[in-house]
mmCIF file with all atom_site columns, C-alpha atoms in Angstrom:
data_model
loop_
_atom_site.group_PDB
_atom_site.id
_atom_site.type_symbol
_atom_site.label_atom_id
_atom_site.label_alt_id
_atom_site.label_comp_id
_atom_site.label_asym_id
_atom_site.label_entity_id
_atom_site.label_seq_id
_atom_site.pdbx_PDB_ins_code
_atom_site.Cartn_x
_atom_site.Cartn_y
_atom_site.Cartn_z
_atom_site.occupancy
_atom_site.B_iso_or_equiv
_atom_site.pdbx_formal_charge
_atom_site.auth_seq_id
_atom_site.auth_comp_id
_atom_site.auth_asym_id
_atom_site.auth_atom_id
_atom_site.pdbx_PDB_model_num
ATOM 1   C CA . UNK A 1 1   ? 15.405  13.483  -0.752  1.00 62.00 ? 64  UNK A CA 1
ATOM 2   C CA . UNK A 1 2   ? 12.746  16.774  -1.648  1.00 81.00 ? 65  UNK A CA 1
ATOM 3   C CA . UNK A 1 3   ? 11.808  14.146  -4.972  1.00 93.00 ? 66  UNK A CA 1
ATOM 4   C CA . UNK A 1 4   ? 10.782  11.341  -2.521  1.00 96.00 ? 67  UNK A CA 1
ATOM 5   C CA . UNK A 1 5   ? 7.563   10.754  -1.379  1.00 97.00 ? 68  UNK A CA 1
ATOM 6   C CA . UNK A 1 6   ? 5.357   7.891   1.243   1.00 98.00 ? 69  UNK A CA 1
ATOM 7   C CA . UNK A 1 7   ? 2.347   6.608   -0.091  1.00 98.00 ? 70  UNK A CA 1
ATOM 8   C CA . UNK A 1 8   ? 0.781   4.058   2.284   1.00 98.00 ? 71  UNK A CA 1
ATOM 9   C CA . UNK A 1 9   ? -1.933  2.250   -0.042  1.00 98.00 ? 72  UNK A CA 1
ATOM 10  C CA . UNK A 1 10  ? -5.517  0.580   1.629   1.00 98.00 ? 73  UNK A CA 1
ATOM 11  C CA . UNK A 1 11  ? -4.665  0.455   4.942   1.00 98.00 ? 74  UNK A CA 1
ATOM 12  C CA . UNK A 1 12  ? -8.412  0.657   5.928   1.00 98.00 ? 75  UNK A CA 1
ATOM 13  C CA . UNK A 1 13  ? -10.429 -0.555  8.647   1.00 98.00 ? 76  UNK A CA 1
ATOM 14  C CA . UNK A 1 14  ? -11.693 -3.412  6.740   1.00 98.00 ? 77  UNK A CA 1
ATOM 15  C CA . UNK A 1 15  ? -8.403  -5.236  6.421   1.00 98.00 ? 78  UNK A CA 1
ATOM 16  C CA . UNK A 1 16  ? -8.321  -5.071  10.485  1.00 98.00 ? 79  UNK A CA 1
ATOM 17  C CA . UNK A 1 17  ? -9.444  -7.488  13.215  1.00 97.00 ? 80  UNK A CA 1
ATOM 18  C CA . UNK A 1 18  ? -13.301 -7.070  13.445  1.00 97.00 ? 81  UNK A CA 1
ATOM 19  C CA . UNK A 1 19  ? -13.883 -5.769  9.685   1.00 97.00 ? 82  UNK A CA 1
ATOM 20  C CA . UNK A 1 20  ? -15.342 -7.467  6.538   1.00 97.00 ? 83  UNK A CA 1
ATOM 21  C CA . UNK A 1 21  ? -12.051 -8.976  5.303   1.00 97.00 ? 84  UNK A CA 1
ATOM 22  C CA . UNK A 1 22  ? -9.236  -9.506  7.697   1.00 98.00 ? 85  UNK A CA 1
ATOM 23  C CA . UNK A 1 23  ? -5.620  -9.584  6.756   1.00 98.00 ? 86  UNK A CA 1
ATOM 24  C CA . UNK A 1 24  ? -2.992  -11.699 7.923   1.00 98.00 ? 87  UNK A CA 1
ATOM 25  C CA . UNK A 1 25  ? -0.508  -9.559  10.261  1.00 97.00 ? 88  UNK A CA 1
ATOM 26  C CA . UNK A 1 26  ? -2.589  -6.309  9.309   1.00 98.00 ? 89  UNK A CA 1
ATOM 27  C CA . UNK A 1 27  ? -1.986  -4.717  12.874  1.00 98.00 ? 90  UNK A CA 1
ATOM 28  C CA . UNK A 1 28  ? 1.801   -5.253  12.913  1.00 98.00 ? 91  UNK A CA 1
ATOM 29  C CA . UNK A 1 29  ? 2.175   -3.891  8.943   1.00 98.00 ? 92  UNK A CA 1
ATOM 30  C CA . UNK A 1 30  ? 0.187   -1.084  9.773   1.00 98.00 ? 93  UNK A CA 1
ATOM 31  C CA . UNK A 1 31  ? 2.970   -0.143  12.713  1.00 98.00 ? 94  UNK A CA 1
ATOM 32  C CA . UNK A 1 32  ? 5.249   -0.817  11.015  1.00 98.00 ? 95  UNK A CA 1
ATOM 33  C CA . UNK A 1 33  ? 3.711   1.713   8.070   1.00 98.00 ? 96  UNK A CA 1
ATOM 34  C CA . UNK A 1 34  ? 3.502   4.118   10.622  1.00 98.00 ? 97  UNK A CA 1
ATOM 35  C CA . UNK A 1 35  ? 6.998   4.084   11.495  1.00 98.00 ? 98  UNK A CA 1
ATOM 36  C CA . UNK A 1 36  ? 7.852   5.225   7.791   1.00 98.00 ? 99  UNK A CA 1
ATOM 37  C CA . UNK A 1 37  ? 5.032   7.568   8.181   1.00 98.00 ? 100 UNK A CA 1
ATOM 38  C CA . UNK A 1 38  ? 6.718   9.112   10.970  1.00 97.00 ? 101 UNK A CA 1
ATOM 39  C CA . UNK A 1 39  ? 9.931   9.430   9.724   1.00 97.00 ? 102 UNK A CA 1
ATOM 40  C CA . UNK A 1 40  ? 8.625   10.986  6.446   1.00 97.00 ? 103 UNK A CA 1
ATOM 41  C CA . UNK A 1 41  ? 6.795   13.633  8.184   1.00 97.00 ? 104 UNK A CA 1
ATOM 42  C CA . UNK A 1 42  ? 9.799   14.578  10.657  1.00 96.00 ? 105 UNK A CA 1
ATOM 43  C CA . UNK A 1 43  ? 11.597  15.300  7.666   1.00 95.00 ? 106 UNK A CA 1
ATOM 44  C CA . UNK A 1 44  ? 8.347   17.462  6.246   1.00 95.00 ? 107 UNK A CA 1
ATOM 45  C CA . UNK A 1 45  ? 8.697   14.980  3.046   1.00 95.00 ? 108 UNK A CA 1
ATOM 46  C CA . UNK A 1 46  ? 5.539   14.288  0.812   1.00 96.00 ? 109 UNK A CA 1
ATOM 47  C CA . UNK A 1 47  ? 2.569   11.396  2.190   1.00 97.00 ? 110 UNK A CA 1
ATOM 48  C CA . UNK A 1 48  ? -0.149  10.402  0.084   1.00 98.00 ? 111 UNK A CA 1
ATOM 49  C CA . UNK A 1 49  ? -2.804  8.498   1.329   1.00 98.00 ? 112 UNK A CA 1
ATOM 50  C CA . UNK A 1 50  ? -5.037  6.059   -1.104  1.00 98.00 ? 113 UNK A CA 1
ATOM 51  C CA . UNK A 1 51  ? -8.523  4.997   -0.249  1.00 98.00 ? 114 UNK A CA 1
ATOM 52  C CA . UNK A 1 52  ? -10.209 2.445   -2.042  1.00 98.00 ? 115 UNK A CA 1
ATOM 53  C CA . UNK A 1 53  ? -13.999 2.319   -2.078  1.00 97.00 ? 116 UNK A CA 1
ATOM 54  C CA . UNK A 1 54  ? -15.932 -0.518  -3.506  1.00 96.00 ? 117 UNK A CA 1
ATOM 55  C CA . UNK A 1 55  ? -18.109 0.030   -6.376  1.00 93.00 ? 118 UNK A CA 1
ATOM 56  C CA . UNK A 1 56  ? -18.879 -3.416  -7.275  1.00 90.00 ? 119 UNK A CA 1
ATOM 57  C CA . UNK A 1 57  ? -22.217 -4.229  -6.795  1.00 88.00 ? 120 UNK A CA 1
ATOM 58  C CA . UNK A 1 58  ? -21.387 -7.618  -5.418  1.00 92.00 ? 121 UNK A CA 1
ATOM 59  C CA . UNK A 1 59  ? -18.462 -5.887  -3.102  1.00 93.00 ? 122 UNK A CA 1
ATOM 60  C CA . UNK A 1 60  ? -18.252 -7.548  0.081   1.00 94.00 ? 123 UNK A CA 1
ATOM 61  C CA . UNK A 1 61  ? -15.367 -4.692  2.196   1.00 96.00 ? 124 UNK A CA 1
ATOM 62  C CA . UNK A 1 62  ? -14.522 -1.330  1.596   1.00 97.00 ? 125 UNK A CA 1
ATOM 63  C CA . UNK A 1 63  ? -18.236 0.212   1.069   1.00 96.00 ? 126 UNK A CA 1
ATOM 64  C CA . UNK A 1 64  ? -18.610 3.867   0.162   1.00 95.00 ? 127 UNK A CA 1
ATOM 65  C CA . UNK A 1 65  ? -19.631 5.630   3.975   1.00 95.00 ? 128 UNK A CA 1
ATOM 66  C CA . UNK A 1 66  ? -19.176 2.548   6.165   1.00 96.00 ? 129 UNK A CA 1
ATOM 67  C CA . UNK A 1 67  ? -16.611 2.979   9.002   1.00 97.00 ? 130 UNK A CA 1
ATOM 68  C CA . UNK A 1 68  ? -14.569 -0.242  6.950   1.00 98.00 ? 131 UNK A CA 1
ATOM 69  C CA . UNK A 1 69  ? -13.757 2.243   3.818   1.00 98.00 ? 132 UNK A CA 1
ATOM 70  C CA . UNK A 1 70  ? -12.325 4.845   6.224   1.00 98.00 ? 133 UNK A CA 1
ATOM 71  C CA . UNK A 1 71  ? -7.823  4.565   6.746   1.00 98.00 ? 134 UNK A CA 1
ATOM 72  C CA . UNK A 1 72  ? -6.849  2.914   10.006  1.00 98.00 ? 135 UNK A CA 1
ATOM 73  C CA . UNK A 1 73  ? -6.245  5.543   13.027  1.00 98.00 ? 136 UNK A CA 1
ATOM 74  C CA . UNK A 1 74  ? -2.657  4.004   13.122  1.00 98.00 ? 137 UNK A CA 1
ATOM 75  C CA . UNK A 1 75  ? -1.659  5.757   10.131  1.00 98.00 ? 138 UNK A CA 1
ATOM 76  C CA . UNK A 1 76  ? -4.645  8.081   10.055  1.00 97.00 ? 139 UNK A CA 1
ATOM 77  C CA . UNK A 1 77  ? -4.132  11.786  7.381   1.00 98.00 ? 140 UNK A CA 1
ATOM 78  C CA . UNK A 1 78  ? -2.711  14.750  9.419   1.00 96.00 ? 141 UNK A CA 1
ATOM 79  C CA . UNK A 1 79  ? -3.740  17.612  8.374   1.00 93.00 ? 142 UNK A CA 1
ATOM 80  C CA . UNK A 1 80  ? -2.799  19.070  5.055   1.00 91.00 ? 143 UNK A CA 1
ATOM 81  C CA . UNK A 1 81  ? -1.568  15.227  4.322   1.00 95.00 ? 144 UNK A CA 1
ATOM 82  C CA . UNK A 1 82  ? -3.467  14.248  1.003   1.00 95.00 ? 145 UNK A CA 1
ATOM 83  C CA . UNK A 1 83  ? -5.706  11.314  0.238   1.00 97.00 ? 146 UNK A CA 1
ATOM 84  C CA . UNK A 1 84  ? -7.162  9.829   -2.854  1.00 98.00 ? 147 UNK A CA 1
ATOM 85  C CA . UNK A 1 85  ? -9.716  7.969   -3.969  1.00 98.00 ? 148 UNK A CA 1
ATOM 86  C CA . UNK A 1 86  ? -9.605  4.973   -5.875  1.00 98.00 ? 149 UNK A CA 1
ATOM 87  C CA . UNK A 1 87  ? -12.101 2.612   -7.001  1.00 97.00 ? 150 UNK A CA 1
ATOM 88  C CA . UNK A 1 88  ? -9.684  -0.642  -8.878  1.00 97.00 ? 151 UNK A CA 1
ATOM 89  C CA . UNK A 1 89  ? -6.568  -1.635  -7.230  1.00 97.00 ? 152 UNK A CA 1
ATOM 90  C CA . UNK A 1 90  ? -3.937  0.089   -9.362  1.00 98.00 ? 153 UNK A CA 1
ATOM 91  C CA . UNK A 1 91  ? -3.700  3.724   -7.384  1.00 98.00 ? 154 UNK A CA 1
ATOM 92  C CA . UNK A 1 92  ? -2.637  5.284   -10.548 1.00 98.00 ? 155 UNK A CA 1
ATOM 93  C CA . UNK A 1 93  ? -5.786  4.101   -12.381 1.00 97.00 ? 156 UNK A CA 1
ATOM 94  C CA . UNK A 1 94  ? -8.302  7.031   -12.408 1.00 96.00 ? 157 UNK A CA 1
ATOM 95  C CA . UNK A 1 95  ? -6.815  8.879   -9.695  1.00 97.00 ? 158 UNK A CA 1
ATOM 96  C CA . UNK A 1 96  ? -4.757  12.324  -10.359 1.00 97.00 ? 159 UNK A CA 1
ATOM 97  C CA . UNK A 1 97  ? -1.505  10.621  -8.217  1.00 98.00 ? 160 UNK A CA 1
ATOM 98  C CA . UNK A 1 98  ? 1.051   10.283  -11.736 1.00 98.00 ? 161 UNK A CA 1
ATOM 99  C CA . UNK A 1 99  ? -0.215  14.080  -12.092 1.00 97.00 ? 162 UNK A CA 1
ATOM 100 C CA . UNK A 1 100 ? -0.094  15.130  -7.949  1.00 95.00 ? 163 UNK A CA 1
ATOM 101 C CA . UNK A 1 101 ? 3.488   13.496  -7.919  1.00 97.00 ? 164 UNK A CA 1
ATOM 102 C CA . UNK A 1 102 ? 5.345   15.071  -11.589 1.00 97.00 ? 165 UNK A CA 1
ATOM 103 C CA . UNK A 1 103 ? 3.619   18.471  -10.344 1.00 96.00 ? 166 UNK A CA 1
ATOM 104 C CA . UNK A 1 104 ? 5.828   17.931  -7.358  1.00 95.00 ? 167 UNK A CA 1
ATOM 105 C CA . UNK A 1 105 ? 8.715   16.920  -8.519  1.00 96.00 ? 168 UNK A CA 1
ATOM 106 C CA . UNK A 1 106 ? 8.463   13.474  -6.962  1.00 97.00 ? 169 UNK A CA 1
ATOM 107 C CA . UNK A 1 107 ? 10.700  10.784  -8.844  1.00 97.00 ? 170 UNK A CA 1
ATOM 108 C CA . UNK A 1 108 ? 11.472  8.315   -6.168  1.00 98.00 ? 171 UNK A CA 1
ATOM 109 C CA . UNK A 1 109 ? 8.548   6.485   -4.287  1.00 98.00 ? 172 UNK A CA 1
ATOM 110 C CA . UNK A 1 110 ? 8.255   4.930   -0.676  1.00 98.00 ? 173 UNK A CA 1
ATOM 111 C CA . UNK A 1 111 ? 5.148   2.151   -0.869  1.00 98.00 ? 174 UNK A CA 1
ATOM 112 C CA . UNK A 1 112 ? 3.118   0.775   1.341   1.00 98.00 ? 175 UNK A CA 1
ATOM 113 C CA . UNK A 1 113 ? -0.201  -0.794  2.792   1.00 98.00 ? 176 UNK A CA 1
ATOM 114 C CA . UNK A 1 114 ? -2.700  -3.605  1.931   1.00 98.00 ? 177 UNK A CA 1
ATOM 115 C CA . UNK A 1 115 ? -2.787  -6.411  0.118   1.00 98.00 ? 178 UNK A CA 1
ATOM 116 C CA . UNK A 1 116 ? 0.180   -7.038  -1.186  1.00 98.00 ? 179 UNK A CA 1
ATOM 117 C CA . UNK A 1 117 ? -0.851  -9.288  -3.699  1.00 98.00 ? 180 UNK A CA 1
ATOM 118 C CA . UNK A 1 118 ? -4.017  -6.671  -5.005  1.00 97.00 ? 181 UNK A CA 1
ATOM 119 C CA . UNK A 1 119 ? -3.532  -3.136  -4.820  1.00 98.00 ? 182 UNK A CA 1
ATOM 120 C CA . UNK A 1 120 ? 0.181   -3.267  -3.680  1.00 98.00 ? 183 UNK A CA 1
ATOM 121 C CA . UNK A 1 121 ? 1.369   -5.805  -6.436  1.00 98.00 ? 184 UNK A CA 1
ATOM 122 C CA . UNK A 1 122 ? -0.314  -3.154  -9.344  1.00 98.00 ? 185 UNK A CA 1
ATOM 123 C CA . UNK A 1 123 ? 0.474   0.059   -8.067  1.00 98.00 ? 186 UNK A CA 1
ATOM 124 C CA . UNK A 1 124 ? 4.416   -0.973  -7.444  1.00 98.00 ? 187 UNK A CA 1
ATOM 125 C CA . UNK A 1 125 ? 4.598   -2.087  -10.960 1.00 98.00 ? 188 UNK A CA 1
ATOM 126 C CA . UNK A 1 126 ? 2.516   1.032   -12.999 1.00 98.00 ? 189 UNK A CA 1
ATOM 127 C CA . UNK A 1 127 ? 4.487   3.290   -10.481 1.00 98.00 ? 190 UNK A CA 1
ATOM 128 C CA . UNK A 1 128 ? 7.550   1.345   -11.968 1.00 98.00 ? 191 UNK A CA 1
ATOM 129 C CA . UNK A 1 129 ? 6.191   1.775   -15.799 1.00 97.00 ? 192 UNK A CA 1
ATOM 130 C CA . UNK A 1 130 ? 5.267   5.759   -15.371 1.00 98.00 ? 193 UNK A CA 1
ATOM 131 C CA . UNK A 1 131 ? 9.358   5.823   -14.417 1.00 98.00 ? 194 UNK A CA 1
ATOM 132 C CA . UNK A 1 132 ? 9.453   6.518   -10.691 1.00 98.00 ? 195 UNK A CA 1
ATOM 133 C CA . UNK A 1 133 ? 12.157  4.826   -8.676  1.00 98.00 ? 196 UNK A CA 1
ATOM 134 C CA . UNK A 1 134 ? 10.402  2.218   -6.051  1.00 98.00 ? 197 UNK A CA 1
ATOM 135 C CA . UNK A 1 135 ? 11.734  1.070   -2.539  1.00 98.00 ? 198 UNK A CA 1
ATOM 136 C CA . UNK A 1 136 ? 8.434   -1.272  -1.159  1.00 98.00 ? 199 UNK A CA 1
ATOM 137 C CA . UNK A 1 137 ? 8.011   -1.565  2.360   1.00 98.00 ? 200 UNK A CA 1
ATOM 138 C CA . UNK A 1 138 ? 8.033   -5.273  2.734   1.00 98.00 ? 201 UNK A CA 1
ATOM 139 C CA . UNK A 1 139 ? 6.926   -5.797  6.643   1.00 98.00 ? 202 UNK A CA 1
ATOM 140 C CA . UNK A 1 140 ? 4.803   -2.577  6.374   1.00 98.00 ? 203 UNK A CA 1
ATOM 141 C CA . UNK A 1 141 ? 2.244   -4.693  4.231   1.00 98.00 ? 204 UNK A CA 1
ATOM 142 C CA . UNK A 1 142 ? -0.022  -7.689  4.734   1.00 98.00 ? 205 UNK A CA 1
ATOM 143 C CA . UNK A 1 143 ? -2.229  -10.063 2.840   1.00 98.00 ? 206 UNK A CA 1
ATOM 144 C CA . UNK A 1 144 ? -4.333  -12.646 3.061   1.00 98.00 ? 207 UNK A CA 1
ATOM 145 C CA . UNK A 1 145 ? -5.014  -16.592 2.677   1.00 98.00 ? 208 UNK A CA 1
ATOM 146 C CA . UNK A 1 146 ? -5.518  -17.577 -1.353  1.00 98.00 ? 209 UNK A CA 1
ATOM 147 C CA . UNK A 1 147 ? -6.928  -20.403 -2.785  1.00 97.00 ? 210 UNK A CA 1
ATOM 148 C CA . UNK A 1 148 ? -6.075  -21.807 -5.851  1.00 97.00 ? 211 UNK A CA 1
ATOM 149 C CA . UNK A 1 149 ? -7.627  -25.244 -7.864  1.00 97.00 ? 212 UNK A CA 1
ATOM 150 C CA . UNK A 1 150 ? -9.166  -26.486 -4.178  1.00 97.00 ? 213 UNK A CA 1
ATOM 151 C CA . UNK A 1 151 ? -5.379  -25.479 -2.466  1.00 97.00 ? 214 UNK A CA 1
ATOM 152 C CA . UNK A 1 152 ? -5.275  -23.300 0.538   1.00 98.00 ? 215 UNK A CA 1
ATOM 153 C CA . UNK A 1 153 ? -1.747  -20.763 -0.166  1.00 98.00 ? 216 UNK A CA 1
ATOM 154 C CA . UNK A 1 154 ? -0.948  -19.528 3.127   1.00 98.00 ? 217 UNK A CA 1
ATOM 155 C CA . UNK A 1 155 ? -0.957  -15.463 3.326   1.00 98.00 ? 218 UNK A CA 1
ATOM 156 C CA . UNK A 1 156 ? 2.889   -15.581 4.490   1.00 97.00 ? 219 UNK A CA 1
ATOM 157 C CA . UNK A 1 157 ? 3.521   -17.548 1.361   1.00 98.00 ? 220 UNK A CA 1
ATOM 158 C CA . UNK A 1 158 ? 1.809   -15.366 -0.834  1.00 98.00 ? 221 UNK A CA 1
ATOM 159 C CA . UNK A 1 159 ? 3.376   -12.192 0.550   1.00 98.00 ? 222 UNK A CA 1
ATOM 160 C CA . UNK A 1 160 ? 6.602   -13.504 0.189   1.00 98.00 ? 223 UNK A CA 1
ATOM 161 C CA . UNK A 1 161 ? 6.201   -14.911 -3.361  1.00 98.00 ? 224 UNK A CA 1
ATOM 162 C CA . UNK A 1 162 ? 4.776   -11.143 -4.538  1.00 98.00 ? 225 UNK A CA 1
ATOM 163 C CA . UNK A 1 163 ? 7.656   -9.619  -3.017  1.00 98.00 ? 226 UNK A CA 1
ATOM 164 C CA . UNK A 1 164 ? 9.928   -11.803 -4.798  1.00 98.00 ? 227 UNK A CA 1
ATOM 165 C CA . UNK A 1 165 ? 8.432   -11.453 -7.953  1.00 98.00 ? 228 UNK A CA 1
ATOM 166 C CA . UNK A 1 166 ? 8.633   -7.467  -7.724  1.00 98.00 ? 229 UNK A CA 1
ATOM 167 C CA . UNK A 1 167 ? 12.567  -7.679  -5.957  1.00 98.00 ? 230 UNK A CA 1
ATOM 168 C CA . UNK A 1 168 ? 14.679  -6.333  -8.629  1.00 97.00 ? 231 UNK A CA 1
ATOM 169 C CA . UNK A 1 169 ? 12.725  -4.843  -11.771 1.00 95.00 ? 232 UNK A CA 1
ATOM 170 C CA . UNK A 1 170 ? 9.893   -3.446  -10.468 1.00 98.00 ? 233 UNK A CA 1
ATOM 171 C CA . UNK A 1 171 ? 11.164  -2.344  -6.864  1.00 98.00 ? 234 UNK A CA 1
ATOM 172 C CA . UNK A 1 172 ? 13.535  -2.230  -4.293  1.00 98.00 ? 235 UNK A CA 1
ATOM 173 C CA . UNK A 1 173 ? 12.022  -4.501  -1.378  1.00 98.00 ? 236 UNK A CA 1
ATOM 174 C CA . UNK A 1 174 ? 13.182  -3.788  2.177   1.00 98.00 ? 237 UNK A CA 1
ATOM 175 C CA . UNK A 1 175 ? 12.258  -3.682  5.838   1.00 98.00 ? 238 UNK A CA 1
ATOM 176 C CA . UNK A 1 176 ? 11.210  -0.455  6.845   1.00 98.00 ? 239 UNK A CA 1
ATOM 177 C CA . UNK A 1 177 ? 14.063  -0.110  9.343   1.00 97.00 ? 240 UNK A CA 1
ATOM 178 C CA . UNK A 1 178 ? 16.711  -1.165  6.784   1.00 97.00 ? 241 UNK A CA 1
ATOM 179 C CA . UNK A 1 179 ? 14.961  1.815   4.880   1.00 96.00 ? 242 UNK A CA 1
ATOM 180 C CA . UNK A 1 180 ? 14.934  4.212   7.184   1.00 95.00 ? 243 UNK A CA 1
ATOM 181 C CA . UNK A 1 181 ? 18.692  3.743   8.593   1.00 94.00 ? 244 UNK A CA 1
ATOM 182 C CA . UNK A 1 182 ? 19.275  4.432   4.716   1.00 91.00 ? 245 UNK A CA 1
ATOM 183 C CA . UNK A 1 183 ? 18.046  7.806   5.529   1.00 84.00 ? 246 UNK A CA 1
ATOM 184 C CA . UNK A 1 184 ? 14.560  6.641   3.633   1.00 80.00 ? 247 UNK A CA 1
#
């Protein structure tokens, strides 16, 4: 279990009831996230927090120094708990986490957070290609409404086609308590 490790992706402000781009189910993903969260640090095993900030010039959420960018207070760092910075959806891409994670041993990962079909959807599947073992978190993570050609996709419809698609090759998709009876 020492080569496992909880990373809980996005889950910012932003994503939550009275920020710039609300989620579908955001407050009840983020308990449940928290749930994992505390059953990871009971057991003193490794969290890593990622924080995206928009660079974007035409960014609309998650804008470097507003309260939005900052992680939710249901799942908010303790200290010594680490948190990166990421600037493109795929938490691997120009972060140090494939480097944080091999320098700790870590070969199995617990995932997390917001939006599935965005930041979750590419970090499960680079985490996947770099070699690491994958259990995602389905009800700890929420999305939103899509559109496609003039067609509204309804956010529960999206996050259930994402985690279908990843099922299997790219991760092992679960409900956090099935995960945490497991032993995590």
């Amino acid at each position: 279990m020492k080569d496992s490790a909880l990373l809980l992706i996005d889950i910012q402000n932003d994503y939550f009831p009275g920020g710039k781009w609300v989620l579908h189910q955001s407050g009840e993903a983020a308990a449940k996230a928290a749930q994992a969260l505390a059953a990871y640090r009971k057991k003193g095993l490794p969290v890593l927090h990622i924080r995206h900030e928009s660079l974007q010039p035409e960014a609309k959420f998650f804008l470097p120094g507003t309260p939005g960018a900052d992680i939710h207070s249901l799942v908010e760092p303790a200290e010594g708990e680490q948190v990166l910075l990421k600037h493109v959806p795929n938490a691997f891409s120009g972060t140090s986490l494939h480097e944080e994670l091999q320098a700790a041993g870590i070969r199995k990962l617990a995932i997390c957070g917001m939006m599935t079909h965005m930041c979750i959807d590419t970090s499960v599947r680079a985490a996947r290609d770099l070699g690491y073992a994958v259990t995602l978190l389905e009800d700890a993570c929420a999305t939103r409404d899509l559109e496609w050609q003039g067609e509204r996709i309804p956010a529960d419809t999206v996050h259930k086609t994402m985690l279908a698609a990843l099922n299997g090759t790219f991760a092992r998709v679960m409900r956090v308590a099935q995960f945490l009876e497991m032993g995590g």
